[in-house]
Amino acid sequence: MVMRVGGLSSGMDIESIVNNLMSAERMPLQKMEQDRTLLEWKRDGFREVYQKLYEFDEMILDMKLSSTYNSKSVSSSQESAVTATGSTSAGNGTYSINVTELAKSAINVSSGEVEIDPNTPLKDTNYAGGFGEFTNAFETFNKDGSTTQHTIEIKETDTLNDVLKRISSADNNVRAFYDQNTQKVILETTRTGNYNADPNVHDGAEVVFNHGFFTDTLKLDTANETGGENAQFQYNGIEMTSYDNSYKLGGVTFQFKDKTNGTAILTVENDVDASFEKIMKFVDTYNEIVDMINGSQHEEKYRDYKPLTQEQKDEMSDKEIELWEERAKSGILRGESSLSSGLFSMRQSWYSTVDTGGSYTSVTQVGIKTSSNYMDGGKLIVDEEELKNALREDPASIQNLFSKNAEGNSRGLVNRVEDALETTMKQIEQRAGKPTSITLDNYTLGKRMKDLNSRISAFEARMVQVENRYWSQFTAMEKAISQMNQQSSQLMSQFGGM
């Protein structure tokens, strides 16, 4: 920084004079900076709308799913014993379930205390089973009655707990752990069901031990195994079994929690409330977008409120700055055709009829219409009872009305809204870029900002030259005045000598 001191000879406040002159010179610069700020505000305003449209576009996927319109609810007369969930393919009606046995895991416990400290390396204990990798150490059964052989690894540095943890973490359908209280090992299957249905094969055991680590060290005997049972139930009087405590039938998945007290009745019906809530969530988000875009087109524009310069901000409080910029930003997107035309296209999408092949061909038939108030910008209004009745009577027709994937008159309303939405988003991208855009080169406002940045940089460089010129001129004046003062002093001294 160059330190300048002026006015020593002239007695003038040179610094104030130069600052005042430069303030006048910088007026075009302030105008360019204000224009750049306006462009940044406009870009940010566009991107805020874009983000809202993007979130809405994500919701449209849900509106294309059958589950949105065909949700099923299942009630049970014995909720504590059996419940169920229904897919969209589940038929409405009642199902009779009588659960007589729950599926159970197989479990085996050491016949005596395990005489090894579970936290001491096996090489330092009385373990005599050998170390290494042992194939076919134990077997489990498959649904077809065949067996799968499992390998275990035992290292000298392993503790008993290390080996049990390794067995449990492997994909072998079993887990094992040491019980400190009884000093025994508990080994059980991680799945329920009877996979070894032949009692003549290893006494019907689910897990067969072929290595001394299990039989001698852990003292496990297949004869001591219990459990390993299938769920047994009656469906409409027909005896059925399941390896686990669930069973899928006709789009309905039954969950068995306990034995039933006689027959439980489960009723499947359309979950109208769930479908209604999903549609309302979609409508509410759409209305928020309408509010945002429509509001941006009707905001009052205060032309006397320009973006504040840094000098102006320094003289104002934070609240004053906030109120000023609120006025300055008002109407920043007003008149932007990409937004007004996009809103018009989305609004027009709802007015169309759809060849659904069902009872409903327009949203007005299911209790949805656009607001009659012009200032609402085409917000949707929903008649709750009418929409719920339509969902009860013909959900398939409503699904086609909203999401039928076709062209022309058969194209669903949501698809048409999506078409308009994506067109609007592309126009915003061209105008203001995506929220993630970093460079200024790929959108219109960015190119204008880049041009302004270049002009501002060039102008600032010129201002440095202008300021230096002013100081040079005033410095020359000061030198001239200083010389005149010296000459005057010399003359006065000469006249005084005479």
PDB file of N, CA and C in Angstrom, residues 241-319:
ATOM      1  N   THR A 241     -48.009 -76.485   5.915  1.00  0.00           N
ATOM      2  CA  THR A 241     -46.818 -76.287   6.757  1.00  0.00           C
ATOM      3  C   THR A 241     -45.948 -75.205   6.137  1.00  0.00           C
ATOM      4  N   SER A 242     -45.055 -74.654   6.968  1.00  0.00           N
ATOM      5  CA  SER A 242     -44.117 -73.643   6.500  1.00  0.00           C
ATOM      6  C   SER A 242     -42.827 -73.769   7.283  1.00  0.00           C
ATOM      7  N   TYR A 243     -41.687 -73.601   6.601  1.00  0.00           N
ATOM      8  CA  TYR A 243     -40.405 -73.682   7.282  1.00  0.00           C
ATOM      9  C   TYR A 243     -40.224 -72.564   8.312  1.00  0.00           C
ATOM     10  N   ASP A 244     -40.852 -71.420   8.055  1.00  0.00           N
ATOM     11  CA  ASP A 244     -40.748 -70.323   9.028  1.00  0.00           C
ATOM     12  C   ASP A 244     -42.148 -69.845   9.383  1.00  0.00           C
ATOM     13  N   ASN A 245     -42.198 -68.806  10.181  1.00  0.00           N
ATOM     14  CA  ASN A 245     -43.480 -68.342  10.698  1.00  0.00           C
ATOM     15  C   ASN A 245     -44.119 -67.282   9.801  1.00  0.00           C
ATOM     16  N   SER A 246     -44.004 -67.503   8.528  1.00  0.00           N
ATOM     17  CA  SER A 246     -44.692 -66.659   7.559  1.00  0.00           C
ATOM     18  C   SER A 246     -45.057 -67.525   6.362  1.00  0.00           C
ATOM     19  N   TYR A 247     -46.069 -67.089   5.651  1.00  0.00           N
ATOM     20  CA  TYR A 247     -46.507 -67.861   4.489  1.00  0.00           C
ATOM     21  C   TYR A 247     -47.186 -66.908   3.515  1.00  0.00           C
ATOM     22  N   LYS A 248     -46.778 -66.963   2.244  1.00  0.00           N
ATOM     23  CA  LYS A 248     -47.349 -66.084   1.229  1.00  0.00           C
ATOM     24  C   LYS A 248     -48.359 -66.853   0.390  1.00  0.00           C
ATOM     25  N   LEU A 249     -49.526 -66.281   0.257  1.00  0.00           N
ATOM     26  CA  LEU A 249     -50.600 -66.961  -0.449  1.00  0.00           C
ATOM     27  C   LEU A 249     -51.473 -65.931  -1.150  1.00  0.00           C
ATOM     28  N   GLY A 250     -51.518 -65.982  -2.478  1.00  0.00           N
ATOM     29  CA  GLY A 250     -52.385 -65.097  -3.238  1.00  0.00           C
ATOM     30  C   GLY A 250     -52.140 -63.626  -3.003  1.00  0.00           C
ATOM     31  N   GLY A 251     -50.874 -63.216  -2.887  1.00  0.00           N
ATOM     32  CA  GLY A 251     -50.551 -61.812  -2.671  1.00  0.00           C
ATOM     33  C   GLY A 251     -50.641 -61.377  -1.223  1.00  0.00           C
ATOM     34  N   VAL A 252     -51.022 -62.291  -0.322  1.00  0.00           N
ATOM     35  CA  VAL A 252     -51.110 -61.980   1.107  1.00  0.00           C
ATOM     36  C   VAL A 252     -50.000 -62.727   1.836  1.00  0.00           C
ATOM     37  N   THR A 253     -49.237 -62.028   2.654  1.00  0.00           N
ATOM     38  CA  THR A 253     -48.180 -62.651   3.445  1.00  0.00           C
ATOM     39  C   THR A 253     -48.626 -62.715   4.899  1.00  0.00           C
ATOM     40  N   PHE A 254     -48.802 -63.939   5.398  1.00  0.00           N
ATOM     41  CA  PHE A 254     -49.261 -64.154   6.768  1.00  0.00           C
ATOM     42  C   PHE A 254     -48.055 -64.253   7.692  1.00  0.00           C
ATOM     43  N   GLN A 255     -48.162 -63.636   8.868  1.00  0.00           N
ATOM     44  CA  GLN A 255     -47.120 -63.700   9.890  1.00  0.00           C
ATOM     45  C   GLN A 255     -47.697 -64.372  11.131  1.00  0.00           C
ATOM     46  N   PHE A 256     -47.070 -65.517  11.524  1.00  0.00           N
ATOM     47  CA  PHE A 256     -47.540 -66.259  12.691  1.00  0.00           C
ATOM     48  C   PHE A 256     -46.746 -65.823  13.923  1.00  0.00           C
ATOM     49  N   LYS A 257     -47.469 -65.335  14.933  1.00  0.00           N
ATOM     50  CA  LYS A 257     -46.833 -64.895  16.175  1.00  0.00           C
ATOM     51  C   LYS A 257     -47.064 -65.872  17.319  1.00  0.00           C
ATOM     52  N   ASP A 258     -48.192 -66.605  17.265  1.00  0.00           N
ATOM     53  CA  ASP A 258     -48.548 -67.529  18.332  1.00  0.00           C
ATOM     54  C   ASP A 258     -49.595 -68.492  17.780  1.00  0.00           C
ATOM     55  N   LYS A 259     -49.866 -69.523  18.537  1.00  0.00           N
ATOM     56  CA  LYS A 259     -50.958 -70.421  18.155  1.00  0.00           C
ATOM     57  C   LYS A 259     -52.283 -69.660  18.268  1.00  0.00           C
ATOM     58  N   THR A 260     -53.154 -69.908  17.341  1.00  0.00           N
ATOM     59  CA  THR A 260     -54.454 -69.240  17.389  1.00  0.00           C
ATOM     60  C   THR A 260     -55.401 -69.982  18.325  1.00  0.00           C
ATOM     61  N   ASN A 261     -56.343 -69.268  18.830  1.00  0.00           N
ATOM     62  CA  ASN A 261     -57.408 -69.855  19.650  1.00  0.00           C
ATOM     63  C   ASN A 261     -58.563 -70.194  18.707  1.00  0.00           C
ATOM     64  N   GLY A 262     -58.445 -71.367  18.103  1.00  0.00           N
ATOM     65  CA  GLY A 262     -59.400 -71.724  17.060  1.00  0.00           C
ATOM     66  C   GLY A 262     -59.008 -71.050  15.759  1.00  0.00           C
ATOM     67  N   THR A 263     -59.978 -70.630  14.985  1.00  0.00           N
ATOM     68  CA  THR A 263     -59.720 -70.038  13.673  1.00  0.00           C
ATOM     69  C   THR A 263     -59.715 -68.516  13.759  1.00  0.00           C
ATOM     70  N   ALA A 264     -58.650 -67.912  13.164  1.00  0.00           N
ATOM     71  CA  ALA A 264     -58.568 -66.457  13.064  1.00  0.00           C
ATOM     72  C   ALA A 264     -59.070 -66.038  11.688  1.00  0.00           C
ATOM     73  N   ILE A 265     -59.812 -64.955  11.642  1.00  0.00           N
ATOM     74  CA  ILE A 265     -60.345 -64.446  10.388  1.00  0.00           C
ATOM     75  C   ILE A 265     -59.573 -63.181  10.020  1.00  0.00           C
ATOM     76  N   LEU A 266     -58.973 -63.185   8.832  1.00  0.00           N
ATOM     77  CA  LEU A 266     -58.236 -62.018   8.341  1.00  0.00           C
ATOM     78  C   LEU A 266     -58.990 -61.439   7.142  1.00  0.00           C
ATOM     79  N   THR A 267     -59.191 -60.146   7.166  1.00  0.00           N
ATOM     80  CA  THR A 267     -59.975 -59.480   6.127  1.00  0.00           C
ATOM     81  C   THR A 267     -59.079 -58.540   5.334  1.00  0.00           C
ATOM     82  N   VAL A 268     -59.054 -58.734   4.007  1.00  0.00           N
ATOM     83  CA  VAL A 268     -58.258 -57.900   3.102  1.00  0.00           C
ATOM     84  C   VAL A 268     -59.195 -56.955   2.358  1.00  0.00           C
ATOM     85  N   GLU A 269     -58.842 -55.670   2.385  1.00  0.00           N
ATOM     86  CA  GLU A 269     -59.639 -54.685   1.659  1.00  0.00           C
ATOM     87  C   GLU A 269     -58.730 -53.548   1.195  1.00  0.00           C
ATOM     88  N   ASN A 270     -59.249 -52.726   0.290  1.00  0.00           N
ATOM     89  CA  ASN A 270     -58.464 -51.591  -0.200  1.00  0.00           C
ATOM     90  C   ASN A 270     -58.191 -50.609   0.927  1.00  0.00           C
ATOM     91  N   ASP A 271     -56.937 -50.201   1.044  1.00  0.00           N
ATOM     92  CA  ASP A 271     -56.558 -49.213   2.059  1.00  0.00           C
ATOM     93  C   ASP A 271     -56.744 -47.827   1.453  1.00  0.00           C
ATOM     94  N   VAL A 272     -57.975 -47.368   1.468  1.00  0.00           N
ATOM     95  CA  VAL A 272     -58.326 -46.103   0.839  1.00  0.00           C
ATOM     96  C   VAL A 272     -57.586 -44.938   1.485  1.00  0.00           C
ATOM     97  N   ASP A 273     -57.450 -44.965   2.808  1.00  0.00           N
ATOM     98  CA  ASP A 273     -56.796 -43.860   3.506  1.00  0.00           C
ATOM     99  C   ASP A 273     -55.339 -43.703   3.079  1.00  0.00           C
ATOM    100  N   ALA A 274     -54.634 -44.845   2.931  1.00  0.00           N
ATOM    101  CA  ALA A 274     -53.227 -44.788   2.528  1.00  0.00           C
ATOM    102  C   ALA A 274     -53.094 -44.215   1.121  1.00  0.00           C
ATOM    103  N   SER A 275     -53.957 -44.662   0.206  1.00  0.00           N
ATOM    104  CA  SER A 275     -53.927 -44.147  -1.165  1.00  0.00           C
ATOM    105  C   SER A 275     -54.265 -42.664  -1.192  1.00  0.00           C
ATOM    106  N   PHE A 276     -55.269 -42.286  -0.413  1.00  0.00           N
ATOM    107  CA  PHE A 276     -55.686 -40.887  -0.361  1.00  0.00           C
ATOM    108  C   PHE A 276     -54.542 -40.000   0.140  1.00  0.00           C
ATOM    109  N   GLU A 277     -53.833 -40.437   1.176  1.00  0.00           N
ATOM    110  CA  GLU A 277     -52.744 -39.637   1.736  1.00  0.00           C
ATOM    111  C   GLU A 277     -51.619 -39.449   0.725  1.00  0.00           C
ATOM    112  N   LYS A 278     -51.323 -40.494  -0.060  1.00  0.00           N
ATOM    113  CA  LYS A 278     -50.260 -40.375  -1.066  1.00  0.00           C
ATOM    114  C   LYS A 278     -50.651 -39.385  -2.157  1.00  0.00           C
ATOM    115  N   ILE A 279     -51.897 -39.453  -2.595  1.00  0.00           N
ATOM    116  CA  ILE A 279     -52.362 -38.519  -3.624  1.00  0.00           C
ATOM    117  C   ILE A 279     -52.371 -37.093  -3.079  1.00  0.00           C
ATOM    118  N   MET A 280     -52.816 -36.927  -1.822  1.00  0.00           N
ATOM    119  CA  MET A 280     -52.858 -35.594  -1.226  1.00  0.00           C
ATOM    120  C   MET A 280     -51.453 -35.013  -1.060  1.00  0.00           C
ATOM    121  N   LYS A 281     -50.492 -35.845  -0.722  1.00  0.00           N
ATOM    122  CA  LYS A 281     -49.115 -35.365  -0.598  1.00  0.00           C
ATOM    123  C   LYS A 281     -48.619 -34.845  -1.933  1.00  0.00           C
ATOM    124  N   PHE A 282     -48.968 -35.557  -2.994  1.00  0.00           N
ATOM    125  CA  PHE A 282     -48.586 -35.136  -4.341  1.00  0.00           C
ATOM    126  C   PHE A 282     -49.271 -33.813  -4.692  1.00  0.00           C
ATOM    127  N   VAL A 283     -50.570 -33.715  -4.422  1.00  0.00           N
ATOM    128  CA  VAL A 283     -51.333 -32.505  -4.731  1.00  0.00           C
ATOM    129  C   VAL A 283     -50.803 -31.314  -3.931  1.00  0.00           C
ATOM    130  N   ASP A 284     -50.504 -31.519  -2.648  1.00  0.00           N
ATOM    131  CA  ASP A 284     -50.005 -30.429  -1.814  1.00  0.00           C
ATOM    132  C   ASP A 284     -48.674 -29.895  -2.339  1.00  0.00           C
ATOM    133  N   THR A 285     -47.796 -30.791  -2.763  1.00  0.00           N
ATOM    134  CA  THR A 285     -46.502 -30.356  -3.301  1.00  0.00           C
ATOM    135  C   THR A 285     -46.696 -29.602  -4.607  1.00  0.00           C
ATOM    136  N   TYR A 286     -47.611 -30.100  -5.440  1.00  0.00           N
ATOM    137  CA  TYR A 286     -47.917 -29.396  -6.691  1.00  0.00           C
ATOM    138  C   TYR A 286     -48.410 -27.983  -6.389  1.00  0.00           C
ATOM    139  N   ASN A 287     -49.301 -27.857  -5.410  1.00  0.00           N
ATOM    140  CA  ASN A 287     -49.839 -26.539  -5.055  1.00  0.00           C
ATOM    141  C   ASN A 287     -48.753 -25.612  -4.518  1.00  0.00           C
ATOM    142  N   GLU A 288     -47.775 -26.162  -3.813  1.00  0.00           N
ATOM    143  CA  GLU A 288     -46.663 -25.351  -3.330  1.00  0.00           C
ATOM    144  C   GLU A 288     -45.859 -24.786  -4.504  1.00  0.00           C
ATOM    145  N   ILE A 289     -45.684 -25.601  -5.538  1.00  0.00           N
ATOM    146  CA  ILE A 289     -44.973 -25.140  -6.731  1.00  0.00           C
ATOM    147  C   ILE A 289     -45.767 -24.043  -7.429  1.00  0.00           C
ATOM    148  N   VAL A 290     -47.078 -24.246  -7.538  1.00  0.00           N
ATOM    149  CA  VAL A 290     -47.934 -23.226  -8.147  1.00  0.00           C
ATOM    150  C   VAL A 290     -47.822 -21.922  -7.363  1.00  0.00           C
ATOM    151  N   ASP A 291     -47.878 -22.017  -6.039  1.00  0.00           N
ATOM    152  CA  ASP A 291     -47.743 -20.824  -5.190  1.00  0.00           C
ATOM    153  C   ASP A 291     -46.414 -20.114  -5.452  1.00  0.00           C
ATOM    154  N   MET A 292     -45.337 -20.912  -5.527  1.00  0.00           N
ATOM    155  CA  MET A 292     -44.011 -20.328  -5.692  1.00  0.00           C
ATOM    156  C   MET A 292     -43.886 -19.613  -7.039  1.00  0.00           C
ATOM    157  N   ILE A 293     -44.265 -20.306  -8.121  1.00  0.00           N
ATOM    158  CA  ILE A 293     -44.113 -19.712  -9.453  1.00  0.00           C
ATOM    159  C   ILE A 293     -45.104 -18.575  -9.659  1.00  0.00           C
ATOM    160  N   ASN A 294     -46.360 -18.815  -9.290  1.00  0.00           N
ATOM    161  CA  ASN A 294     -47.379 -17.786  -9.465  1.00  0.00           C
ATOM    162  C   ASN A 294     -47.049 -16.548  -8.638  1.00  0.00           C
ATOM    163  N   GLY A 295     -46.545 -16.784  -7.412  1.00  0.00           N
ATOM    164  CA  GLY A 295     -46.160 -15.661  -6.570  1.00  0.00           C
ATOM    165  C   GLY A 295     -45.033 -14.847  -7.174  1.00  0.00           C
ATOM    166  N   SER A 296     -44.070 -15.542  -7.808  1.00  0.00           N
ATOM    167  CA  SER A 296     -42.935 -14.839  -8.411  1.00  0.00           C
ATOM    168  C   SER A 296     -43.367 -13.948  -9.571  1.00  0.00           C
ATOM    169  N   GLN A 297     -44.477 -14.317 -10.221  1.00  0.00           N
ATOM    170  CA  GLN A 297     -44.957 -13.538 -11.355  1.00  0.00           C
ATOM    171  C   GLN A 297     -45.849 -12.367 -10.952  1.00  0.00           C
ATOM    172  N   HIS A 298     -46.291 -12.349  -9.704  1.00  0.00           N
ATOM    173  CA  HIS A 298     -47.165 -11.275  -9.231  1.00  0.00           C
ATOM    174  C   HIS A 298     -46.511 -10.402  -8.155  1.00  0.00           C
ATOM    175  N   GLU A 299     -45.277 -10.697  -7.807  1.00  0.00           N
ATOM    176  CA  GLU A 299     -44.578  -9.876  -6.822  1.00  0.00           C
ATOM    177  C   GLU A 299     -44.403  -8.453  -7.344  1.00  0.00           C
ATOM    178  N   GLU A 300     -44.607  -7.505  -6.461  1.00  0.00           N
ATOM    179  CA  GLU A 300     -44.409  -6.108  -6.854  1.00  0.00           C
ATOM    180  C   GLU A 300     -42.917  -5.832  -7.002  1.00  0.00           C
ATOM    181  N   LYS A 301     -42.583  -5.062  -8.032  1.00  0.00           N
ATOM    182  CA  LYS A 301     -41.184  -4.740  -8.279  1.00  0.00           C
ATOM    183  C   LYS A 301     -40.917  -3.309  -7.830  1.00  0.00           C
ATOM    184  N   TYR A 302     -39.982  -3.124  -6.915  1.00  0.00           N
ATOM    185  CA  TYR A 302     -39.645  -1.810  -6.384  1.00  0.00           C
ATOM    186  C   TYR A 302     -38.372  -1.311  -7.084  1.00  0.00           C
ATOM    187  N   ARG A 303     -38.571  -0.540  -8.139  1.00  0.00           N
ATOM    188  CA  ARG A 303     -37.438  -0.145  -8.977  1.00  0.00           C
ATOM    189  C   ARG A 303     -36.509   0.852  -8.280  1.00  0.00           C
ATOM    190  N   ASP A 304     -37.007   1.515  -7.249  1.00  0.00           N
ATOM    191  CA  ASP A 304     -36.165   2.478  -6.534  1.00  0.00           C
ATOM    192  C   ASP A 304     -35.224   1.802  -5.539  1.00  0.00           C
ATOM    193  N   TYR A 305     -35.441   0.527  -5.315  1.00  0.00           N
ATOM    194  CA  TYR A 305     -34.593  -0.217  -4.366  1.00  0.00           C
ATOM    195  C   TYR A 305     -33.540  -1.015  -5.136  1.00  0.00           C
ATOM    196  N   LYS A 306     -32.353  -0.445  -5.229  1.00  0.00           N
ATOM    197  CA  LYS A 306     -31.249  -1.101  -5.909  1.00  0.00           C
ATOM    198  C   LYS A 306     -30.412  -1.878  -4.893  1.00  0.00           C
ATOM    199  N   PRO A 307     -29.623  -2.850  -5.352  1.00  0.00           N
ATOM    200  CA  PRO A 307     -28.720  -3.562  -4.429  1.00  0.00           C
ATOM    201  C   PRO A 307     -27.793  -2.570  -3.734  1.00  0.00           C
ATOM    202  N   LEU A 308     -27.561  -2.795  -2.462  1.00  0.00           N
ATOM    203  CA  LEU A 308     -26.745  -1.890  -1.663  1.00  0.00           C
ATOM    204  C   LEU A 308     -25.268  -2.070  -1.962  1.00  0.00           C
ATOM    205  N   THR A 309     -24.541  -0.960  -1.984  1.00  0.00           N
ATOM    206  CA  THR A 309     -23.085  -1.037  -2.065  1.00  0.00           C
ATOM    207  C   THR A 309     -22.540  -1.335  -0.671  1.00  0.00           C
ATOM    208  N   GLN A 310     -21.277  -1.708  -0.613  1.00  0.00           N
ATOM    209  CA  GLN A 310     -20.673  -2.014   0.677  1.00  0.00           C
ATOM    210  C   GLN A 310     -20.650  -0.775   1.574  1.00  0.00           C
ATOM    211  N   GLU A 311     -20.420   0.395   0.964  1.00  0.00           N
ATOM    212  CA  GLU A 311     -20.405   1.633   1.745  1.00  0.00           C
ATOM    213  C   GLU A 311     -21.775   1.895   2.358  1.00  0.00           C
ATOM    214  N   GLN A 312     -22.824   1.631   1.579  1.00  0.00           N
ATOM    215  CA  GLN A 312     -24.177   1.831   2.099  1.00  0.00           C
ATOM    216  C   GLN A 312     -24.494   0.847   3.224  1.00  0.00           C
ATOM    217  N   LYS A 313     -24.057  -0.399   3.070  1.00  0.00           N
ATOM    218  CA  LYS A 313     -24.298  -1.392   4.116  1.00  0.00           C
ATOM    219  C   LYS A 313     -23.595  -1.018   5.416  1.00  0.00           C
ATOM    220  N   ASP A 314     -22.406  -0.421   5.287  1.00  0.00           N
ATOM    221  CA  ASP A 314     -21.643  -0.051   6.477  1.00  0.00           C
ATOM    222  C   ASP A 314     -22.380   0.991   7.308  1.00  0.00           C
ATOM    223  N   GLU A 315     -23.266   1.732   6.683  1.00  0.00           N
ATOM    224  CA  GLU A 315     -23.993   2.787   7.381  1.00  0.00           C
ATOM    225  C   GLU A 315     -25.372   2.336   7.873  1.00  0.00           C
ATOM    226  N   MET A 316     -25.706   1.056   7.663  1.00  0.00           N
ATOM    227  CA  MET A 316     -27.037   0.559   8.013  1.00  0.00           C
ATOM    228  C   MET A 316     -26.934  -0.582   9.016  1.00  0.00           C
ATOM    229  N   SER A 317     -28.027  -0.820   9.758  1.00  0.00           N
ATOM    230  CA  SER A 317     -28.082  -1.958  10.684  1.00  0.00           C
ATOM    231  C   SER A 317     -28.447  -3.218   9.898  1.00  0.00           C
ATOM    232  N   ASP A 318     -28.241  -4.374  10.524  1.00  0.00           N
ATOM    233  CA  ASP A 318     -28.559  -5.647   9.864  1.00  0.00           C
ATOM    234  C   ASP A 318     -30.041  -5.713   9.485  1.00  0.00           C
ATOM    235  N   LYS A 319     -30.909  -5.226  10.362  1.00  0.00           N
ATOM    236  CA  LYS A 319     -32.352  -5.256  10.081  1.00  0.00           C
ATOM    237  C   LYS A 319     -32.690  -4.351   8.910  1.00  0.00           C
TER     238      LYS A 319
END
